[in-house]
PDB file of C-alpha atoms and ligand atoms in Angstrom:
ATOM      1  CA  UNK A 895     -36.791  14.597  33.861  1.00 78.00           C
ATOM      2  CA  UNK A 896     -34.593  15.569  31.017  1.00 84.00           C
ATOM      3  CA  UNK A 897     -31.660  17.853  31.834  1.00 87.00           C
ATOM      4  CA  UNK A 898     -29.549  19.564  29.246  1.00 90.00           C
ATOM      5  CA  UNK A 899     -26.385  17.920  30.557  1.00 91.00           C
ATOM      6  CA  UNK A 900     -27.716  14.631  29.144  1.00 93.00           C
ATOM      7  CA  UNK A 901     -26.974  16.031  25.688  1.00 95.00           C
ATOM      8  CA  UNK A 902     -23.340  16.097  26.695  1.00 95.00           C
ATOM      9  CA  UNK A 903     -23.554  12.289  27.449  1.00 95.00           C
ATOM     10  CA  UNK A 904     -25.072  11.866  24.039  1.00 96.00           C
ATOM     11  CA  UNK A 905     -22.138  13.828  22.482  1.00 96.00           C
ATOM     12  CA  UNK A 906     -19.580  11.632  24.298  1.00 96.00           C
ATOM     13  CA  UNK A 907     -21.361   8.523  23.009  1.00 97.00           C
ATOM     14  CA  UNK A 908     -21.493   9.919  19.447  1.00 96.00           C
ATOM     15  CA  UNK A 909     -17.800  10.669  19.582  1.00 96.00           C
ATOM     16  CA  UNK A 910     -17.100   7.201  20.827  1.00 97.00           C
ATOM     17  CA  UNK A 911     -19.182   5.721  17.972  1.00 97.00           C
ATOM     18  CA  UNK A 912     -17.581   8.080  15.477  1.00 95.00           C
ATOM     19  CA  UNK A 913     -14.036   7.096  16.619  1.00 97.00           C
ATOM     20  CA  UNK A 914     -14.740   3.384  16.283  1.00 98.00           C
ATOM     21  CA  UNK A 915     -16.407   3.879  12.862  1.00 98.00           C
ATOM     22  CA  UNK A 916     -13.315   5.734  11.711  1.00 97.00           C
ATOM     23  CA  UNK A 917     -11.087   2.986  13.051  1.00 98.00           C
ATOM     24  CA  UNK A 918     -13.148   0.369  11.308  1.00 98.00           C
ATOM     25  CA  UNK A 919     -12.982   2.314   8.030  1.00 98.00           C
ATOM     26  CA  UNK A 920      -9.230   2.608   8.290  1.00 98.00           C
ATOM     27  CA  UNK A 921      -8.897  -1.079   9.029  1.00 98.00           C
ATOM     28  CA  UNK A 922     -11.009  -1.968   6.007  1.00 98.00           C
ATOM     29  CA  UNK A 923      -9.020   0.335   3.814  1.00 98.00           C
ATOM     30  CA  UNK A 924      -5.755  -1.213   5.049  1.00 98.00           C
ATOM     31  CA  UNK A 925      -7.138  -4.742   4.504  1.00 98.00           C
ATOM     32  CA  UNK A 926      -8.099  -3.832   0.965  1.00 97.00           C
ATOM     33  CA  UNK A 927      -4.751  -2.354   0.090  1.00 97.00           C
ATOM     34  CA  UNK A 928      -2.429  -5.132  -0.924  1.00 97.00           C
ATOM     35  CA  UNK A 929      -0.390  -2.893  -3.314  1.00 97.00           C
ATOM     36  CA  UNK A 930       2.988  -3.240  -1.526  1.00 97.00           C
ATOM     37  CA  UNK A 931       2.874  -7.073  -1.685  1.00 97.00           C
ATOM     38  CA  UNK A 932       1.577  -7.024  -5.206  1.00 98.00           C
ATOM     39  CA  UNK A 933       4.348  -4.748  -6.536  1.00 98.00           C
ATOM     40  CA  UNK A 934       7.011  -6.915  -4.711  1.00 98.00           C
ATOM     41  CA  UNK A 935       5.543  -9.998  -6.447  1.00 98.00           C
ATOM     42  CA  UNK A 936       5.474  -8.194  -9.785  1.00 98.00           C
ATOM     43  CA  UNK A 937       9.168  -7.392  -9.486  1.00 98.00           C
ATOM     44  CA  UNK A 938       9.964 -11.101  -8.855  1.00 98.00           C
ATOM     45  CA  UNK A 939       7.818 -12.017 -11.891  1.00 98.00           C
ATOM     46  CA  UNK A 940       9.376  -9.449 -14.127  1.00 98.00           C
ATOM     47  CA  UNK A 941      12.897 -10.687 -13.334  1.00 98.00           C
ATOM     48  CA  UNK A 942      11.846 -14.368 -13.877  1.00 98.00           C
ATOM     49  CA  UNK A 943      10.274 -13.367 -17.245  1.00 98.00           C
ATOM     50  CA  UNK A 944      13.439 -11.558 -18.397  1.00 97.00           C
ATOM     51  CA  UNK A 945      15.558 -14.563 -17.420  1.00 97.00           C
ATOM     52  CA  UNK A 946      13.308 -16.841 -19.486  1.00 97.00           C
ATOM     53  CA  UNK A 947      13.502 -14.424 -22.403  1.00 97.00           C
ATOM     54  CA  UNK A 948      17.278 -14.492 -22.314  1.00 97.00           C
ATOM     55  CA  UNK A 949      17.344 -18.267 -22.567  1.00 97.00           C
ATOM     56  CA  UNK A 950      16.569 -18.263 -26.329  1.00 97.00           C
ATOM     57  CA  UNK A 951      19.297 -15.862 -27.521  1.00 97.00           C
ATOM     58  CA  UNK A 952      21.712 -17.528 -25.136  1.00 97.00           C
ATOM     59  CA  UNK A 953      21.096 -20.978 -26.722  1.00 97.00           C
ATOM     60  CA  UNK A 954      21.249 -19.453 -30.193  1.00 97.00           C
ATOM     61  CA  UNK A 955      24.688 -17.851 -29.578  1.00 98.00           C
ATOM     62  CA  UNK A 956      25.980 -21.046 -27.963  1.00 98.00           C
ATOM     63  CA  UNK A 957      24.799 -23.104 -30.867  1.00 98.00           C
ATOM     64  CA  UNK A 958      26.302 -20.691 -33.450  1.00 98.00           C
ATOM     65  CA  UNK A 959      29.671 -20.769 -31.576  1.00 98.00           C
ATOM     66  CA  UNK A 960      29.648 -24.610 -31.583  1.00 98.00           C
ATOM     67  CA  UNK A 961      28.867 -24.705 -35.235  1.00 98.00           C
ATOM     68  CA  UNK A 962      31.614 -22.200 -36.120  1.00 98.00           C
ATOM     69  CA  UNK A 963      34.117 -24.105 -33.985  1.00 98.00           C
ATOM     70  CA  UNK A 964      33.241 -27.305 -35.817  1.00 98.00           C
ATOM     71  CA  UNK A 965      33.612 -25.630 -39.205  1.00 97.00           C
ATOM     72  CA  UNK A 966      36.985 -24.232 -38.192  1.00 97.00           C
ATOM     73  CA  UNK A 967      37.961 -27.729 -37.059  1.00 97.00           C
ATOM     74  CA  UNK A 968      37.041 -29.158 -40.476  1.00 95.00           C
ATOM     75  CA  UNK A 969      39.078 -26.519 -42.217  1.00 94.00           C
ATOM     76  CA  UNK A 970      42.074 -27.214 -39.989  1.00 94.00           C
ATOM     77  CA  UNK A 971      41.723 -30.917 -40.762  1.00 94.00           C
ATOM     78  CA  UNK A 972      41.724 -30.240 -44.478  1.00 91.00           C
ATOM     79  CA  UNK A 973      44.696 -27.808 -44.278  1.00 88.00           C
ATOM     80  CA  UNK A 974      46.818 -30.145 -42.141  1.00 89.00           C
ATOM     81  CA  UNK A 975      45.837 -33.289 -43.934  1.00 88.00           C
ATOM     82  CA  UNK A 976      48.411 -32.493 -46.590  1.00 83.00           C
ATOM     83  CA  UNK A 977      45.761 -33.226 -49.259  1.00 85.00           C
ATOM     84  CA  UNK A 978      45.391 -29.574 -50.224  1.00 81.00           C
ATOM     85  CA  UNK A 979      48.426 -28.694 -52.292  1.00 82.00           C
ATOM     86  CA  UNK A 980      47.004 -25.958 -54.471  1.00 89.00           C
ATOM     87  CA  UNK A 981      48.171 -22.581 -53.095  1.00 89.00           C
ATOM     88  CA  UNK A 982      44.990 -20.852 -54.194  1.00 92.00           C
ATOM     89  CA  UNK A 983      42.822 -23.418 -52.600  1.00 90.00           C
ATOM     90  CA  UNK A 984      44.878 -23.083 -49.424  1.00 90.00           C
ATOM     91  CA  UNK A 985      44.523 -19.440 -49.459  1.00 93.00           C
ATOM     92  CA  UNK A 986      40.728 -19.702 -49.791  1.00 94.00           C
ATOM     93  CA  UNK A 987      40.689 -22.006 -46.725  1.00 93.00           C
ATOM     94  CA  UNK A 988      42.750 -19.558 -44.717  1.00 94.00           C
ATOM     95  CA  UNK A 989      40.455 -16.734 -45.722  1.00 96.00           C
ATOM     96  CA  UNK A 990      37.382 -18.774 -44.744  1.00 96.00           C
ATOM     97  CA  UNK A 991      38.944 -19.635 -41.468  1.00 96.00           C
ATOM     98  CA  UNK A 992      39.758 -16.018 -40.662  1.00 97.00           C
ATOM     99  CA  UNK A 993      36.211 -15.087 -41.549  1.00 98.00           C
ATOM    100  CA  UNK A 994      34.861 -17.778 -39.263  1.00 97.00           C
ATOM    101  CA  UNK A 995      37.138 -16.583 -36.452  1.00 98.00           C
ATOM    102  CA  UNK A 996      35.713 -13.063 -36.769  1.00 98.00           C
ATOM    103  CA  UNK A 997      32.176 -14.492 -36.564  1.00 98.00           C
ATOM    104  CA  UNK A 998      33.218 -16.572 -33.603  1.00 98.00           C
ATOM    105  CA  UNK A 999      34.532 -13.521 -31.787  1.00 98.00           C
ATOM    106  CA  UNK A1000      31.327 -11.579 -32.506  1.00 98.00           C
ATOM    107  CA  UNK A1001      29.210 -14.414 -31.227  1.00 98.00           C
ATOM    108  CA  UNK A1002      31.280 -14.627 -28.080  1.00 98.00           C
ATOM    109  CA  UNK A1003      30.896 -10.922 -27.441  1.00 98.00           C
ATOM    110  CA  UNK A1004      27.121 -11.177 -27.834  1.00 98.00           C
ATOM    111  CA  UNK A1005      27.025 -14.249 -25.604  1.00 98.00           C
ATOM    112  CA  UNK A1006      29.104 -12.531 -22.935  1.00 98.00           C
ATOM    113  CA  UNK A1007      26.697  -9.587 -22.892  1.00 98.00           C
ATOM    114  CA  UNK A1008      23.801 -11.913 -22.261  1.00 98.00           C
ATOM    115  CA  UNK A1009      25.738 -13.895 -19.576  1.00 98.00           C
ATOM    116  CA  UNK A1010      26.558 -10.632 -17.723  1.00 98.00           C
ATOM    117  CA  UNK A1011      22.906  -9.653 -17.753  1.00 97.00           C
ATOM    118  CA  UNK A1012      21.906 -13.122 -16.538  1.00 97.00           C
ATOM    119  CA  UNK A1013      24.300 -12.888 -13.643  1.00 98.00           C
ATOM    120  CA  UNK A1014      23.034  -9.497 -12.621  1.00 98.00           C
ATOM    121  CA  UNK A1015      19.441 -10.723 -12.914  1.00 98.00           C
ATOM    122  CA  UNK A1016      20.148 -13.763 -10.779  1.00 98.00           C
ATOM    123  CA  UNK A1017      21.493 -11.490  -8.019  1.00 98.00           C
ATOM    124  CA  UNK A1018      18.412  -9.260  -8.405  1.00 98.00           C
ATOM    125  CA  UNK A1019      16.267 -12.358  -8.317  1.00 98.00           C
ATOM    126  CA  UNK A1020      17.624 -13.439  -4.879  1.00 98.00           C
ATOM    127  CA  UNK A1021      17.156  -9.985  -3.506  1.00 98.00           C
ATOM    128  CA  UNK A1022      13.636  -9.484  -4.975  1.00 98.00           C
ATOM    129  CA  UNK A1023      12.550 -12.885  -3.576  1.00 98.00           C
ATOM    130  CA  UNK A1024      13.879 -12.041  -0.088  1.00 98.00           C
ATOM    131  CA  UNK A1025      12.078  -8.638  -0.184  1.00 98.00           C
ATOM    132  CA  UNK A1026       8.854 -10.337  -1.299  1.00 98.00           C
ATOM    133  CA  UNK A1027       9.097 -12.967   1.459  1.00 98.00           C
ATOM    134  CA  UNK A1028       9.664 -10.359   4.097  1.00 98.00           C
ATOM    135  CA  UNK A1029       6.796  -8.134   2.836  1.00 98.00           C
ATOM    136  CA  UNK A1030       4.571 -11.167   2.497  1.00 98.00           C
ATOM    137  CA  UNK A1031       5.158 -12.431   6.031  1.00 98.00           C
ATOM    138  CA  UNK A1032       4.740  -8.919   7.515  1.00 98.00           C
ATOM    139  CA  UNK A1033       1.483  -8.580   5.563  1.00 98.00           C
ATOM    140  CA  UNK A1034       0.151 -11.926   6.777  1.00 98.00           C
ATOM    141  CA  UNK A1035       0.726 -10.887  10.408  1.00 98.00           C
ATOM    142  CA  UNK A1036      -0.748  -7.517   9.681  1.00 98.00           C
ATOM    143  CA  UNK A1037      -3.895  -9.085   8.188  1.00 98.00           C
ATOM    144  CA  UNK A1038      -4.359 -11.368  11.239  1.00 98.00           C
ATOM    145  CA  UNK A1039      -4.087  -8.344  13.523  1.00 98.00           C
ATOM    146  CA  UNK A1040      -6.383  -6.102  11.404  1.00 98.00           C
ATOM    147  CA  UNK A1041      -9.018  -8.890  11.179  1.00 98.00           C
ATOM    148  CA  UNK A1042      -8.960  -9.341  14.884  1.00 98.00           C
ATOM    149  CA  UNK A1043      -9.419  -5.603  15.479  1.00 98.00           C
ATOM    150  CA  UNK A1044     -12.130  -5.499  12.860  1.00 98.00           C
ATOM    151  CA  UNK A1045     -14.023  -8.334  14.577  1.00 98.00           C
ATOM    152  CA  UNK A1046     -13.824  -6.509  17.914  1.00 98.00           C
ATOM    153  CA  UNK A1047     -15.263  -3.336  16.439  1.00 98.00           C
ATOM    154  CA  UNK A1048     -17.911  -5.256  14.563  1.00 97.00           C
ATOM    155  CA  UNK A1049     -18.983  -6.680  17.926  1.00 97.00           C
ATOM    156  CA  UNK A1050     -18.821  -3.411  19.882  1.00 97.00           C
ATOM    157  CA  UNK A1051     -20.572  -1.063  17.455  1.00 98.00           C
ATOM    158  CA  UNK A1052     -24.067  -2.605  17.476  1.00 98.00           C
ATOM    159  CA  UNK A1053     -24.171  -2.284  21.273  1.00 98.00           C
ATOM    160  CA  UNK A1054     -23.277   1.389  21.017  1.00 98.00           C
ATOM    161  CA  UNK A1055     -25.934   1.959  18.363  1.00 98.00           C
ATOM    162  CA  UNK A1056     -28.477   0.348  20.721  1.00 98.00           C
ATOM    163  CA  UNK A1057     -27.263   2.548  23.543  1.00 97.00           C
ATOM    164  CA  UNK A1058     -27.665   5.563  21.394  1.00 96.00           C
ATOM    165  CA  UNK A1059     -31.143   4.633  20.287  1.00 96.00           C
ATOM    166  CA  UNK A1060     -32.169   4.035  23.933  1.00 95.00           C
ATOM    167  CA  UNK A1061     -30.672   7.369  25.000  1.00 93.00           C
ATOM    168  CA  UNK A1062     -32.297   9.363  22.107  1.00 92.00           C
ATOM    169  CA  UNK A1063     -35.659   7.721  22.757  1.00 92.00           C
ATOM    170  CA  UNK A1064     -35.706   9.319  26.205  1.00 91.00           C
ATOM    171  CA  UNK A1065     -34.825  12.833  25.013  1.00 93.00           C
ATOM    172  CA  UNK A1066     -37.378  15.476  24.026  1.00 93.00           C
ATOM    173  CA  UNK A1067     -37.531  15.702  20.213  1.00 93.00           C
ATOM    174  CA  UNK A1068     -36.840  19.446  20.195  1.00 93.00           C
ATOM    175  CA  UNK A1069     -33.631  18.894  22.224  1.00 94.00           C
ATOM    176  CA  UNK A1070     -32.500  16.165  19.810  1.00 95.00           C
ATOM    177  CA  UNK A1071     -33.365  18.276  16.768  1.00 95.00           C
ATOM    178  CA  UNK A1072     -31.268  21.182  18.128  1.00 96.00           C
ATOM    179  CA  UNK A1073     -28.513  18.796  18.971  1.00 96.00           C
ATOM    180  CA  UNK A1074     -28.491  17.244  15.493  1.00 95.00           C
ATOM    181  CA  UNK A1075     -28.628  20.640  13.743  1.00 96.00           C
ATOM    182  CA  UNK A1076     -25.757  22.193  15.666  1.00 97.00           C
ATOM    183  CA  UNK A1077     -23.742  19.003  15.426  1.00 96.00           C
ATOM    184  CA  UNK A1078     -24.053  19.141  11.616  1.00 96.00           C
ATOM    185  CA  UNK A1079     -23.077  22.816  11.464  1.00 95.00           C
ATOM    186  CA  UNK A1080     -20.264  22.721  13.998  1.00 95.00           C
ATOM    187  CA  UNK A1081     -17.984  19.965  12.897  1.00 91.00           C
ATOM    188  CA  UNK A1082     -19.643  17.213  14.840  1.00 93.00           C
ATOM    189  CA  UNK A1083     -19.619  19.042  18.179  1.00 96.00           C
ATOM    190  CA  UNK A1084     -23.030  20.193  19.321  1.00 97.00           C
ATOM    191  CA  UNK A1085     -22.351  20.649  23.013  1.00 97.00           C
ATOM    192  CA  UNK A1086     -19.716  22.777  24.632  1.00 97.00           C
ATOM    193  CA  UNK A1087     -18.710  22.798  28.237  1.00 96.00           C
ATOM    194  CA  UNK A1088     -18.532  26.100  30.095  1.00 96.00           C
ATOM    195  CA  UNK A1089     -15.427  26.578  32.181  1.00 95.00           C
ATOM    196  CA  UNK A1090     -14.370  29.769  33.992  1.00 94.00           C
ATOM    197  CA  UNK A1091     -17.104  31.651  32.240  1.00 94.00           C
ATOM    198  CA  UNK A1092     -15.954  30.696  28.722  1.00 96.00           C
ATOM    199  CA  UNK A1093     -17.457  28.455  26.098  1.00 97.00           C
ATOM    200  CA  UNK A1094     -14.900  25.639  25.473  1.00 96.00           C
ATOM    201  CA  UNK A1095     -16.330  25.234  21.951  1.00 95.00           C
ATOM    202  CA  UNK A1096     -15.072  28.585  20.679  1.00 96.00           C
ATOM    203  CA  UNK A1097     -13.024  29.761  23.690  1.00 96.00           C
ATOM    204  CA  UNK A1098     -14.873  33.028  23.989  1.00 96.00           C
ATOM    205  CA  UNK A1099     -15.997  34.465  27.343  1.00 96.00           C
ATOM    206  CA  UNK A1100     -19.753  34.370  27.661  1.00 95.00           C
ATOM    207  CA  UNK A1101     -21.767  37.491  28.398  1.00 95.00           C
ATOM    208  CA  UNK A1102     -22.873  37.582  32.089  1.00 94.00           C
ATOM    209  CA  UNK A1103     -26.542  37.182  31.297  1.00 94.00           C
ATOM    210  CA  UNK A1104     -25.890  34.175  29.084  1.00 94.00           C
ATOM    211  CA  UNK A1105     -23.720  32.538  31.749  1.00 94.00           C
ATOM    212  CA  UNK A1106     -26.413  33.278  34.326  1.00 95.00           C
ATOM    213  CA  UNK A1107     -29.065  31.637  32.117  1.00 94.00           C
ATOM    214  CA  UNK A1108     -27.002  28.450  31.699  1.00 94.00           C
ATOM    215  CA  UNK A1109     -26.523  28.270  35.443  1.00 93.00           C
ATOM    216  CA  UNK A1110     -30.157  28.843  36.427  1.00 93.00           C
ATOM    217  CA  UNK A1111     -32.471  27.453  33.816  1.00 89.00           C
ATOM    218  CA  UNK A1112     -33.243  23.968  32.547  1.00 87.00           C
ATOM    219  CA  UNK A1113     -33.670  25.327  29.038  1.00 90.00           C
ATOM    220  CA  UNK A1114     -31.304  24.765  26.169  1.00 94.00           C
ATOM    221  CA  UNK A1115     -28.930  27.800  26.021  1.00 95.00           C
ATOM    222  CA  UNK A1116     -26.749  28.168  22.902  1.00 96.00           C
ATOM    223  CA  UNK A1117     -23.484  30.077  22.794  1.00 96.00           C
ATOM    224  CA  UNK A1118     -24.167  33.380  21.147  1.00 94.00           C
ATOM    225  CA  UNK A1119     -20.869  33.105  19.308  1.00 95.00           C
ATOM    226  CA  UNK A1120     -20.704  29.474  18.107  1.00 96.00           C
ATOM    227  CA  UNK A1121     -24.280  28.364  18.663  1.00 96.00           C
ATOM    228  CA  UNK A1122     -23.208  25.260  20.584  1.00 97.00           C
ATOM    229  CA  UNK A1123     -25.415  24.009  23.438  1.00 97.00           C
ATOM    230  CA  UNK A1124     -23.821  25.158  26.710  1.00 97.00           C
ATOM    231  CA  UNK A1125     -23.373  22.780  29.605  1.00 96.00           C
ATOM    232  CA  UNK A1126     -21.655  23.713  32.918  1.00 92.00           C
ATOM    233  CA  UNK A1127     -18.608  21.559  33.438  1.00 86.00           C
TER     234      UNK A1127
HETATM  235 ZN1   ZN B1377     -19.076  29.111  21.775  1.00 88.25          ZN
END
């Protein structure tokens, strides 16, 4: 024979199922979220790309400096060869040399700026790679653990669904319908235990006649305040 207390067993089973379903959903959400690892990898890639980008201007400035130095060398050779005797020609060479030296100094400043940035990026690169490695290895262990927990839940849940179906099949349809309706309306809790004359669902003391009815009948008695199905603890 069906007794109302069995609805409390159903509620415990439903809570158990719900808790596991929630855990499974959390696990699946965490498995899908690879954002931390992706953003660490993106940082490594951004630094590498910037280092590559700096290669071209670096080579250009280095090439320009070499060219300027060789032109200055040629002018010096001409000046010190003793072949240039004309004062105006000599002056023109000196002027060109001074001009080249200014260019040389500008090129060196630009190159230095790039070299400083490269040095900073190389330090960032080491640090970003270490961070990525650590996040990556943590994530790999996390995935193994999450997948193992997921597999356990995937195995447990079907058994619980079977148990629930078996249990529900034995209950009178009207009892189940009441249970489902109150469960929906009362935040997933259809059954409330009665302890020291109070409904533990809403914490209110039950009127004497209501309490009496729960104690003596086999009918479903609902709390007059929160409508939950009352079961003596
Ligand atoms: Zn109540």
